[in-house]
Coordinates of C-alpha atoms and ligand atoms in Angstrom, one line a residue:
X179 CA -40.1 76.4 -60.8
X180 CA -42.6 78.9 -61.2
X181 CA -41.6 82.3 -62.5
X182 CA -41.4 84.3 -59.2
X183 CA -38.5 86.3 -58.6
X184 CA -36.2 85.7 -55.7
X185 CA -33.4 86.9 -54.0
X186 CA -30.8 85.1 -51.8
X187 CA -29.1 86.5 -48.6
X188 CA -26.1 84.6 -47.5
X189 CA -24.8 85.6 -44.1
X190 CA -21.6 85.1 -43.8
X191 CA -20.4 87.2 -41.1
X192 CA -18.4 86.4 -38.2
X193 CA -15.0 85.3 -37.5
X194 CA -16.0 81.8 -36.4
X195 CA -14.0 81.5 -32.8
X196 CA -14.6 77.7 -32.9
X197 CA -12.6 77.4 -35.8
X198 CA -9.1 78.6 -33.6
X199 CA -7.8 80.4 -36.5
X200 CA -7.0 83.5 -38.0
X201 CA -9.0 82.7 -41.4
X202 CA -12.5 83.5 -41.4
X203 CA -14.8 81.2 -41.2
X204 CA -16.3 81.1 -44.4
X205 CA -12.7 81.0 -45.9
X206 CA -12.2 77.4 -45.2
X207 CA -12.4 75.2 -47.5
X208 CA -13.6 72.0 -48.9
X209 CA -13.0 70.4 -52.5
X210 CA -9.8 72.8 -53.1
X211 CA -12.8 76.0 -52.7
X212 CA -13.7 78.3 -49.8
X213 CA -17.3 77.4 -47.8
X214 CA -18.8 80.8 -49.1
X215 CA -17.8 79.5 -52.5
X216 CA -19.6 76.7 -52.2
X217 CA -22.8 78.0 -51.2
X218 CA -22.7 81.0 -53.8
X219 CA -22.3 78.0 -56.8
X220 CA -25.5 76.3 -55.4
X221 CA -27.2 80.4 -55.4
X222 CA -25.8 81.2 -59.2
X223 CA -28.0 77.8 -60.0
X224 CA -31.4 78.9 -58.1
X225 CA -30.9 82.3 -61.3
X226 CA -31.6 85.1 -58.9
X227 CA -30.0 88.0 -57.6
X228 CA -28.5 87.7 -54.5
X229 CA -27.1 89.5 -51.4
X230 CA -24.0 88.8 -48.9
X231 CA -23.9 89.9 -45.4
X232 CA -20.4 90.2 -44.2
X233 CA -18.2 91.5 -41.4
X234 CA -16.0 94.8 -40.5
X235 CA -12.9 94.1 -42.4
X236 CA -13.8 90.9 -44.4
X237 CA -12.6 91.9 -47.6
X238 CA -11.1 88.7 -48.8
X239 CA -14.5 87.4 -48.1
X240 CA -15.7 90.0 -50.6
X241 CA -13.3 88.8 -52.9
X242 CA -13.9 85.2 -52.7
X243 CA -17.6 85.8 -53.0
X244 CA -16.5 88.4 -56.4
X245 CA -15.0 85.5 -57.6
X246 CA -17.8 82.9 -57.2
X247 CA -20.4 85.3 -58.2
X248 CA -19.5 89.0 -59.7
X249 CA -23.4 90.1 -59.7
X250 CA -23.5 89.2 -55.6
X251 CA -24.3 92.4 -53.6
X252 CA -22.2 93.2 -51.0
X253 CA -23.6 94.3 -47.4
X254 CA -21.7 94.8 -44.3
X255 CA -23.2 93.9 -41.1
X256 CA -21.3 96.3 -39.0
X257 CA -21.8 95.0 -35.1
X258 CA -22.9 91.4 -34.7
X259 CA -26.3 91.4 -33.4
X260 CA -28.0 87.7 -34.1
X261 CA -29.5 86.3 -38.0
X262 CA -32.2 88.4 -38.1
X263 CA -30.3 91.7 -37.7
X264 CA -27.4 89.9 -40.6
X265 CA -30.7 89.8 -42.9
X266 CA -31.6 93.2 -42.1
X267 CA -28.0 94.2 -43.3
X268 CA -29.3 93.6 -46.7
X269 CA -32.4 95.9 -46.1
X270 CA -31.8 98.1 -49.6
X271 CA -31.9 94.5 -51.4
X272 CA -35.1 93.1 -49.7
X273 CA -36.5 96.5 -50.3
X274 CA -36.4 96.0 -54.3
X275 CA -39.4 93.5 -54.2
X276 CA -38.9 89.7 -54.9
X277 CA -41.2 87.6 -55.0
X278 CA -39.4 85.3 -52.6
X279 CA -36.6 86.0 -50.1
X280 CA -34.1 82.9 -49.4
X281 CA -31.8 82.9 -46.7
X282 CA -28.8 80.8 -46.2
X283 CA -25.9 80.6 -44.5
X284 CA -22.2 80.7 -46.1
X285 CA -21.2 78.0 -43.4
X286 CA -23.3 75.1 -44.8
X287 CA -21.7 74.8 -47.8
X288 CA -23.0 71.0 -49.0
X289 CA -26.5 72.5 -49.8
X290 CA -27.9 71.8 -53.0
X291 CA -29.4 74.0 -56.2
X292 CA -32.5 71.7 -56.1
X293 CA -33.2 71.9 -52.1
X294 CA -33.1 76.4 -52.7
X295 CA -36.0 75.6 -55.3
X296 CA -38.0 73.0 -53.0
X297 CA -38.1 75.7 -49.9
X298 CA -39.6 78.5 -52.5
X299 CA -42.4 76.2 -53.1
X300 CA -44.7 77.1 -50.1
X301 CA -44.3 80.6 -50.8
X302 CA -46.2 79.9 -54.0
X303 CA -48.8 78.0 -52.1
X304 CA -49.7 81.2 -50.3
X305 CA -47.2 80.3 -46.9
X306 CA -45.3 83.5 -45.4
X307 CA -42.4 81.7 -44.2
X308 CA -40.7 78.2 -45.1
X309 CA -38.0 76.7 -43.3
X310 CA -35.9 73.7 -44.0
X311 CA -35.5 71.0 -41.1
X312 CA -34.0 67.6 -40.6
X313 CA -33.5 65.2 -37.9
X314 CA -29.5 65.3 -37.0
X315 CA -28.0 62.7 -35.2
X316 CA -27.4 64.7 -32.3
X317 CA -29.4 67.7 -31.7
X318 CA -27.9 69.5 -29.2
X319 CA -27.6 73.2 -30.1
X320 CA -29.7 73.3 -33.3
X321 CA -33.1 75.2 -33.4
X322 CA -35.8 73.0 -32.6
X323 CA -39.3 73.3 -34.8
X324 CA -42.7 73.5 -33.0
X325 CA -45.0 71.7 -35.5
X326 CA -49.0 71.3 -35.0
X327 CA -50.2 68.4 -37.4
X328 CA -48.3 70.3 -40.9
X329 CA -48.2 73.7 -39.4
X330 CA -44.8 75.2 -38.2
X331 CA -45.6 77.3 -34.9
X332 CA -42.3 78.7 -33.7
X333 CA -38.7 77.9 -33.8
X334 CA -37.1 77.6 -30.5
X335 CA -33.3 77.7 -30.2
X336 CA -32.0 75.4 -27.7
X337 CA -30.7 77.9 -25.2
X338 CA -34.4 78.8 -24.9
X339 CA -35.9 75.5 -24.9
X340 CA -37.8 73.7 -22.5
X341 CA -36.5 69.9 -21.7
X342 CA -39.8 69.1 -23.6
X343 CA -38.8 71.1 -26.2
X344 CA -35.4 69.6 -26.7
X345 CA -36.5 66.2 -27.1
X346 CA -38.0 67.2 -30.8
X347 CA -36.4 65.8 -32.9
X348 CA -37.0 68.2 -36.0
X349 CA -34.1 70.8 -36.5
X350 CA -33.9 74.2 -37.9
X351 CA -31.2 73.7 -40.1
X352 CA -30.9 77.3 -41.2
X353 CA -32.5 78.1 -44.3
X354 CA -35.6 79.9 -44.6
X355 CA -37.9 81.4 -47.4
X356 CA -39.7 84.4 -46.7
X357 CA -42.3 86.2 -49.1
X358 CA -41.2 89.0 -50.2
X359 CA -44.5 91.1 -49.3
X360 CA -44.0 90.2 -46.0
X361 CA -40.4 89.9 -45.5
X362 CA -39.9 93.8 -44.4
X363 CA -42.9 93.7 -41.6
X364 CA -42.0 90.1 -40.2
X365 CA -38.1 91.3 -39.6
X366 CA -38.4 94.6 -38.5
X367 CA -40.8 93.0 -35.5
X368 CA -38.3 90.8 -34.6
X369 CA -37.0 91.7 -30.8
X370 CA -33.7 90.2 -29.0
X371 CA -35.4 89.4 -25.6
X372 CA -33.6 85.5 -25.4
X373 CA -30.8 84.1 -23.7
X374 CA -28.1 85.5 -26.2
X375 CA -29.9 88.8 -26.4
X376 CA -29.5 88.7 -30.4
X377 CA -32.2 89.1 -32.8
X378 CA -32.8 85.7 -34.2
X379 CA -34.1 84.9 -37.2
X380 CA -35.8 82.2 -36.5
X381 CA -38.4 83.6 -34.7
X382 CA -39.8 84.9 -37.8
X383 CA -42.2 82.2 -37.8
X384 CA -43.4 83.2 -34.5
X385 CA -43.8 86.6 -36.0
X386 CA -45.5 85.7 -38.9
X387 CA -48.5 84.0 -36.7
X388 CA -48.7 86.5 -34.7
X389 CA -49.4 88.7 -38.1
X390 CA -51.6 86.0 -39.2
X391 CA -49.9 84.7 -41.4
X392 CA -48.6 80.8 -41.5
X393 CA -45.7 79.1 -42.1
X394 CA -44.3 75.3 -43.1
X395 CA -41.7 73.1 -42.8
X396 CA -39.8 71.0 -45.0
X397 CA -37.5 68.3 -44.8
X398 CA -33.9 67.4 -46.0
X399 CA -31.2 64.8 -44.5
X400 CA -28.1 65.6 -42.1
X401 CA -25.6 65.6 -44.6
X402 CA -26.8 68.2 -46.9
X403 CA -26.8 70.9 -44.2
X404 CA -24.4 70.4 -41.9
X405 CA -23.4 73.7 -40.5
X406 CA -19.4 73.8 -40.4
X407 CA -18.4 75.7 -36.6
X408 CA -15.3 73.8 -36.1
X409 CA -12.5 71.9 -38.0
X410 CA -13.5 68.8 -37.3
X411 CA -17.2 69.3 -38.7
X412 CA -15.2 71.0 -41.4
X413 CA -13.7 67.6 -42.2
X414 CA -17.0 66.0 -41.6
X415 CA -18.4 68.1 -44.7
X416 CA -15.1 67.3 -46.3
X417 CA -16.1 63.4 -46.3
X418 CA -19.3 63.8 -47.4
X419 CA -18.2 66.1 -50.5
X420 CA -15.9 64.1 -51.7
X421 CA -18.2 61.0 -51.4
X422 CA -20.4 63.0 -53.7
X423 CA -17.5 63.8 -56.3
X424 CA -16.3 60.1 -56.1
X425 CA -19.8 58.8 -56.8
X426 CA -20.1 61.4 -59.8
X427 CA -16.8 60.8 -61.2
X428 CA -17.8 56.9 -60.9
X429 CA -20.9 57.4 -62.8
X430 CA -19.4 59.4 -65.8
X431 CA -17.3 56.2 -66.8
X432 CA -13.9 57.1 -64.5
X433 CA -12.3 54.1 -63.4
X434 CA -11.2 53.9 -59.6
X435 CA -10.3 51.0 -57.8
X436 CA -10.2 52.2 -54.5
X437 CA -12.3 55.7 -54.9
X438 CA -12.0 56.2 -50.8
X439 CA -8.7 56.9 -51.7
X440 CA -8.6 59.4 -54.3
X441 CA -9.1 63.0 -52.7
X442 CA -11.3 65.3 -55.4
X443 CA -11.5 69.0 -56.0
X444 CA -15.2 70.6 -56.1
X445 CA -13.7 71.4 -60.0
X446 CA -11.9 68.1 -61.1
X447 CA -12.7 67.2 -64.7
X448 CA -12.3 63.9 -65.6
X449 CA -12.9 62.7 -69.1
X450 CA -14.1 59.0 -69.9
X451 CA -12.0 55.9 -69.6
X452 CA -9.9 57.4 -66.8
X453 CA -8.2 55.6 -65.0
X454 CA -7.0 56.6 -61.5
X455 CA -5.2 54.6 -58.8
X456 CA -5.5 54.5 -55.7
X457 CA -4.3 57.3 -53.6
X458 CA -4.3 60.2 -55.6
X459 CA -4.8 64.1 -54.9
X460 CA -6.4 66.6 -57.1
X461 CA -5.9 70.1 -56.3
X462 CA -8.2 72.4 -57.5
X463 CA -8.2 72.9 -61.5
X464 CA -7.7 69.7 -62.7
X465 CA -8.7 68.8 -66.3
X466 CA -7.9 64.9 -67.6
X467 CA -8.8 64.4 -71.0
X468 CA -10.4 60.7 -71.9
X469 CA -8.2 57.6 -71.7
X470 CA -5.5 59.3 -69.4
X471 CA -3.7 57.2 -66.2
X472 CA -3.1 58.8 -63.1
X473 CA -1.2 56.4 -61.0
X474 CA -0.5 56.0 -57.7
X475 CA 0.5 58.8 -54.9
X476 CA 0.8 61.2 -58.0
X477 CA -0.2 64.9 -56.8
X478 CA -2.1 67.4 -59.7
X479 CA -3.1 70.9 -59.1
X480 CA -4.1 73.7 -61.5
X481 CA -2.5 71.1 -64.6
X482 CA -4.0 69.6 -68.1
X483 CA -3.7 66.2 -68.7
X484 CA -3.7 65.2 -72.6
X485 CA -5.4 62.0 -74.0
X486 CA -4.1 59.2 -73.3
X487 CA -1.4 60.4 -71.1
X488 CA 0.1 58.8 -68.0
X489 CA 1.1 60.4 -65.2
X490 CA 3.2 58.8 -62.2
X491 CA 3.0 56.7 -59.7
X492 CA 5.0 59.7 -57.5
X493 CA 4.1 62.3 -60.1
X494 CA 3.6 65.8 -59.4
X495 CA 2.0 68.5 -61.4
X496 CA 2.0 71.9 -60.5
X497 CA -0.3 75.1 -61.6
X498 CA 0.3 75.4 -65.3
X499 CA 1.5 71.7 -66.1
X500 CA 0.0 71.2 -69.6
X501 CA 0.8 68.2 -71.1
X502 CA -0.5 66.8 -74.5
X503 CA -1.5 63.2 -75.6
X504 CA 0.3 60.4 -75.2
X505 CA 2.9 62.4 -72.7
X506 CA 4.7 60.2 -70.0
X507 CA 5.1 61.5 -66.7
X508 CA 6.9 59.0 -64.3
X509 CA 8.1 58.3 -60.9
X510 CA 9.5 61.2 -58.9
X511 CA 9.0 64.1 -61.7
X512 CA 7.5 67.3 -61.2
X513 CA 5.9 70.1 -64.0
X514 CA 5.2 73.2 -63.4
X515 CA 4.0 76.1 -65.7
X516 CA 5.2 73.9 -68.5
X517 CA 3.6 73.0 -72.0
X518 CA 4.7 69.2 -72.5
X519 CA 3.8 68.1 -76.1
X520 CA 2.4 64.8 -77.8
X521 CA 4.4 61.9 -77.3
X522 CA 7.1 63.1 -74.6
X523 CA 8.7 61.4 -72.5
X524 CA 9.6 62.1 -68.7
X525 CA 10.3 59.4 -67.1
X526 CA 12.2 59.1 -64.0
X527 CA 13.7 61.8 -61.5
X528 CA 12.9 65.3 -63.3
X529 CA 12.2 68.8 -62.7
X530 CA 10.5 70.8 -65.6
X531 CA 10.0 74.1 -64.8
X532 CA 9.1 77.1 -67.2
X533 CA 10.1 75.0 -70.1
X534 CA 8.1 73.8 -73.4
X535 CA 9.3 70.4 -74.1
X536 CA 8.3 69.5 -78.1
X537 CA 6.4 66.5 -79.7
X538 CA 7.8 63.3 -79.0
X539 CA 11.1 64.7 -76.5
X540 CA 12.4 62.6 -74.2
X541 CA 13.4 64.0 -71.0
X542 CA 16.2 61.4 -69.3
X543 CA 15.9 60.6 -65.8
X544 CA 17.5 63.5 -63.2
X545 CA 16.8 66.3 -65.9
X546 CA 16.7 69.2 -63.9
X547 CA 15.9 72.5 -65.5
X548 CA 17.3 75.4 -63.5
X549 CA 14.8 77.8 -64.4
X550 CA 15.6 80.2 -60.8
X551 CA 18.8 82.1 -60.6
X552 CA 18.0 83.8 -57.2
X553 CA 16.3 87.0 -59.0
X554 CA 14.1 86.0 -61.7
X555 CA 12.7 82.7 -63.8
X556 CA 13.7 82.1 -67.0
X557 CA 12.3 79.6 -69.8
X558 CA 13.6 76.4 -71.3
X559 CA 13.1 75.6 -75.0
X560 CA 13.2 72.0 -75.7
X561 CA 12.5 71.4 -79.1
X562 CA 10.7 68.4 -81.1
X563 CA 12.6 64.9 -81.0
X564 CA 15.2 66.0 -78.7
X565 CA 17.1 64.3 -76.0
X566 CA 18.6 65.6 -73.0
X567 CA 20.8 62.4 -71.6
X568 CA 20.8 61.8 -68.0
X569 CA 21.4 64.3 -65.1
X570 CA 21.6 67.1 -67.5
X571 CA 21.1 70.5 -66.0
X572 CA 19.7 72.9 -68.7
X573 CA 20.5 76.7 -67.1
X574 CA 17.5 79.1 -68.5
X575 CA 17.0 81.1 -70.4
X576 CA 18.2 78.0 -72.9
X577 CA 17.2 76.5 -75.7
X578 CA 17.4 73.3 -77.4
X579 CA 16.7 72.8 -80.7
X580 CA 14.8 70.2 -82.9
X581 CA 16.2 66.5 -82.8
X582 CA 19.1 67.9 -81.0
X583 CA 21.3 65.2 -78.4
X584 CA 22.7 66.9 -75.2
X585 CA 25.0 64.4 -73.5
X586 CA 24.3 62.6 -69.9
X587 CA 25.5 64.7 -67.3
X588 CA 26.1 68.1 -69.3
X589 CA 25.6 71.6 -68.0
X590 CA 24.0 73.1 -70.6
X591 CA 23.8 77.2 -70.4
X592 CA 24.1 78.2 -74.3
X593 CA 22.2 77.3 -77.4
X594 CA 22.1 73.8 -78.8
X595 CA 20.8 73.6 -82.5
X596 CA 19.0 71.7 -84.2
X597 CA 20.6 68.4 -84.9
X598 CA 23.7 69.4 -82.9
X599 CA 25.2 67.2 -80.0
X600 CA 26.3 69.2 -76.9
X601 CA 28.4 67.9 -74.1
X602 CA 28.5 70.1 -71.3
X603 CA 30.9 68.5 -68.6
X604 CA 34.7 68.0 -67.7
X605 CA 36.2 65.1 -70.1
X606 CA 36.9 61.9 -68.8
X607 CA 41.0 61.0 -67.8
X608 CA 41.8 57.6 -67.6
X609 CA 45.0 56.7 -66.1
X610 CA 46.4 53.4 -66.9
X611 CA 47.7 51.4 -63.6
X612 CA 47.1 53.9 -61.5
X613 CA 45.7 51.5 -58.5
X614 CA 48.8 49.7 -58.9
X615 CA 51.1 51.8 -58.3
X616 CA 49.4 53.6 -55.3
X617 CA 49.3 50.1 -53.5
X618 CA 53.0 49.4 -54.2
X619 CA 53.9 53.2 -52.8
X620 CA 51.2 52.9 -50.1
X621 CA 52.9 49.9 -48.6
X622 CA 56.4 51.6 -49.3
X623 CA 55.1 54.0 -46.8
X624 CA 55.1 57.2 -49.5
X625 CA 52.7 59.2 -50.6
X626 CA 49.6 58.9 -53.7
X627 CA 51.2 58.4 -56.7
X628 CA 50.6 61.5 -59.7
Ligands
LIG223 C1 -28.5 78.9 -36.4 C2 -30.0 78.9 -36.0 C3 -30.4 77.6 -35.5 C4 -30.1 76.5 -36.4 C5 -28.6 76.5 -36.8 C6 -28.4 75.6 -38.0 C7 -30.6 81.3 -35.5 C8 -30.9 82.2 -34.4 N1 -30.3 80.0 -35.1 O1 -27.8 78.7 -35.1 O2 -31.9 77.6 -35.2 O3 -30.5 75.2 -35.9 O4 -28.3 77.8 -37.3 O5 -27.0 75.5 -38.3 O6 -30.7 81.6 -36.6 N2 -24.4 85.4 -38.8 C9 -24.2 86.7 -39.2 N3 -24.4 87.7 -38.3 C10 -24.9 87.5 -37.0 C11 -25.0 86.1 -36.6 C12 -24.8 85.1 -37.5 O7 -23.9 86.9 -40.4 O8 -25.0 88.5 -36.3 C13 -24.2 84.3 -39.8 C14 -23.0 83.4 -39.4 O9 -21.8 83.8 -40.1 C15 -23.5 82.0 -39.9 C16 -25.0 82.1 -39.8 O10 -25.3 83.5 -39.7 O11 -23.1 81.8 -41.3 C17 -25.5 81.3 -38.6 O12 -25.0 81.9 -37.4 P1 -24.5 80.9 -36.3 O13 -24.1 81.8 -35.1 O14 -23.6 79.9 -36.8 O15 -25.9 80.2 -35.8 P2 -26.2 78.9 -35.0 O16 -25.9 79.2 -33.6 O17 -25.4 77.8 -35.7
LIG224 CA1 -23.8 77.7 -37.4

C-alpha cells in the first residue's frame, strides 16, 4: 500500500426492522462477536483512523465498537436520512484531510483487511470515487453499476431502475472509496430526489462526473459481502464464517474429522496436534494448547485448555475453566471459573465451580462442589494428590488439603488436612435377619419388625 492516509466511516445506524428484534442490528452476531465487531477488526487492519456513524440511543453499539476499537470516533446520525447523509454524520472527521475516505457498512461483516486496501488503489491512480461490486446470485434489491467499457457511470438503486437496468448483473455491494480532496464537494451535492426520498450514497459517482471527475469499479465474490438484513442472511454469513475458520484451523495442523460439525468462534485458538471431534461448540474465548482432545458434544466458552489435556465427550467448560496439562475432563462434567492443575482427574458426573483443584487430584464421579448458598459464591481448595470419593459434596468456602482422602458420599463443610481422611455421612447399621423376621411378622398379619 502506498503511504496515503485514510480514514474509514462505518455506518451502522438503524435498528434493522427485518431483523424482528429488539437488538440492533449491528449487535448480532457471528463467530461468538457482534457484526460491527467484525467489520471494525478488518478497519484496525487497513492502520487508519476511523469513524462510526450510529443512531439516537445506540450506546451499546458505542460500546461494542469501544471494545473492538478504542481509537474509533463516535458520530451520531440523529434522524435517518439515506448513506450519504450517515457519511455526512462524520463531517468533522472527513474535514481533517485523508488522503482516502473508505466507507463501509457495519452490516457486512465477512469483508476482508486485503479487499479495504484493493478499493484504495484507484484513488492513487488519480480516480475520485471507487466502489466495490459483485455479481450475487440474486440481485433483486442491490444497487446496480452503470459501466461504459472500465468506466463506472452511475449507480442505480433498484427502486429506481429501469427493467433494462435491473438485468445488470454487477452489484453495488456497499463499499466505496472516495478521495479525500473531493470527498466534501461530491457529498454535500448529493440531493434525495428518488423513490425513498433519502440521500444515497451511491450517487456519488453520478456526482463525481458531473464535477468531472471519474470513477471505477472493482470486483469481489458474493460471500465476502453479503449484507446481513435479516436472520436468515445472518445465518447465511454465519456458514460462510465458520467455513473460513474451519479451513484455517485445518490448515494450522488441527485435526477434525468431520469439520462441518465443529461450530468456531471468530477468536478460537487452537494449538497444533489438536484433535477435535465431531460436534463440538466453541464459545467465544477459547484457547487449546498443542496436543489437547476435545471430544464429542463437549461445549467450551471463555476456558484454557492445557497441553495434552482431554476434555469430554459431554464436557462443558464455562468462562474461567483453566485447566493445565495432562488434565481429564470426562463425560457429563462442567468447570467454571476454576484453575484445574497438571495431571487431574475429573472424570465422570462433576460440578467444579470456584474451586482450584491441585496437580495430579482426582475428582470422583458425582463430585459436586456447592460453591452457591443462595447469597454469595464461595471457593473450594482442593489440594495436590487429593481424592474426593464419589458423590461427595464439598460446601464452600472449604478446603482440602494436600494428599488428603474424603470418603464416597461425604458432606464435607469444615477443613480436611493434609493427609487426613474425612467421612462426612451417617454410619452404616446393619441389622442381622432383619428380612426374616419382617416376612414371618408380615404373614402373621403384624406390623415391621424394630
Ligand atoms: C445499500 C446501497 C445499495 C447496495 C447495498 C449493498 C445505498 C443508497 N444503497 O442498500 O446500492 O447494493 O447497500 O448491501 O447506499 N445507514 C445509516 N444511516 C442511514 C441509512 C443507512 O447508517 O440513514 C447504514 C445502515 O445501518 C447499513 C448501511 O448504512 O449498515 C446500508 O444501509 P441499508 O439501508 O442496509 O442499505 P441497502 O438498502 O442495503
Ligand atoms: Ca443492507
Amino acid at each position: 500500500m502506498s503511504a496515503r492516509t485514510c480514514l474509514t466511516i462505518v455506518l451502522a445506524a438503524g435498528e434493522g426492522t427485518r431483523m424482528r428484534s429488539s437488538r440492533p442490528k449491528v449487535l448480532h452476531a457471528i463467530g461468538g462477536r457482534p457484526l460491527v465487531a467484525h467489520v471494525m477488526a478488518a478497519v484496525r487492519e487497513t492502520a487508519g483512523a476511523a469513524a462510526v456513524v450510529i443512531g439516537p440511543g445506540q450506546d451499546k453499539v458505542a460500546a461494542a465498537v469501544a471494545a473492538a476499537m478504542p481509537a474509533a470516533k463516535i458520530f451520531l446520525q440523529a434522524e435517518r436520512r439515506g448513506t450519504a447523509h450517515a457519511v455526512l454524520a462524520a463531517r468533522d472527521a472527513i474535514a481533517l484531510g485523508a488522503d482516502d475516505i473508505l466507507v463501509v457498512f457495519a452490516d457486512t461483516p465477512l469483508v476482508r483487511p486485503r479487499t479495504l486496501a484493493r478499493l484504495r488503489e484507484p484513488l492513487a491512480q488519480g480516480q475520485a470515487v471507487a466502489v466495490l461490486g459483485f455479481r450475487p446470485a440474486d440481485p433483486a434489491g442491490y444497487g446496480r453499476l452503470i459501466m461504459e467499457g472500465d468506466r463506472l457511470i452511475a449507480i442505480r438503486e433498484h427502486k429506481d431502475a429501469s427493467a433494462a437496468e435491473r438485468a445488470i448483473p454487477l452489484c453495488n455491494a456497499g463499499l466505496m472509496a472516495l478521495r479525500g480532496d473531493a470527498a466534501l464537494a461530491i457529498l454535500d451535492r448529493i440531493g434525495d430526489q428518488n423513490a425513498k426520498r433519502e440521500f444515497y450514497l451511491t450517487d456519488a459517482v453520478a456526482v463525481a462526473r458531473q464535477m468531472g471527475l471519474d470513477a471505477a469499479a472493482i470486483e469481489t465474490e458474493e460471500d465476502e459481502v453479503r449484507g446481513i438484513n435479516s436472520q436468515g442472511q445472518l445465518a447465511e454469513a454465519e456458514a460462510v464464517l465458520q467455513r473460513r475458520l474451519r479451513d484455517a484451523a485445518l490448515e494450522a495442523g488441527v485435526n477434525m474429522v468431520a469439520p462441518e460439525t465443529v461450530h468456531l468462534a471468530a477468536d478460537t485458538k487452537l494449538g497444533r496436534d489438536v484433535v477435535i471431534e465431531p460436534f463440538v461448540v466453541f464459545g467465544p474465548g477459547v484457547v487449546v494448547e498443542d496436543g489437547a482432545v476435545i471430544r464429542s458434544f463437549s461445549h467450551l466458552e471463555g476456558a484454557h485448555v492445557g497441553q495434552g489435556t482431554t476434555i469430554g465427550p459431554y464436557a462443558r467448560l464455562r468462562p474461567g475453566a483453566r485447566l493445565g496439562a495432562n488434565v481429564r475432563i470426562g463425560n457429563f462434567v462442567e468447570v467454571k471459573e476454576s484453575v484445574i492443575a497438571d495431571g487431574a482427574r475429573a472424570n465422570h458426573l462433576s460440578y467444579i465451580g470456584d474451586t482450584t483443584v491441585g496437580a495430579g487430584a482426582n475428582i470422583g464421579a458425582g463430585t459436586i462442589t456447592c460453591n452457591y448458598d443462595g447469597t454469595a459464591k464461595h471457593r473450594t481448595e482442593i489440594g495436590e494428590g487429593a481424592f474426593i470419593g464419589s458423590n461427595s459434596a464439598l460446601v464452600a468456602p472449604v478446603k482440602v488439603g494436600d494428599r488428603a482422602y474424603v470418603g464416597s458420599g461425604s458432606v464435607i463443610t469444615r477443613e480436611v488436612p493434609a493427609d487426613a481422611l474425612a467421612i462426612g455421612r451417617s454410619r452404616q447399621v446393619v441389622k442381622e435377619g432383619w428380612v426374616t423376621r419382617l416376612r414371618s411378622l408380615t404373614s402373621a398379619g403384624t406390623k415391621k419388625p424394630k
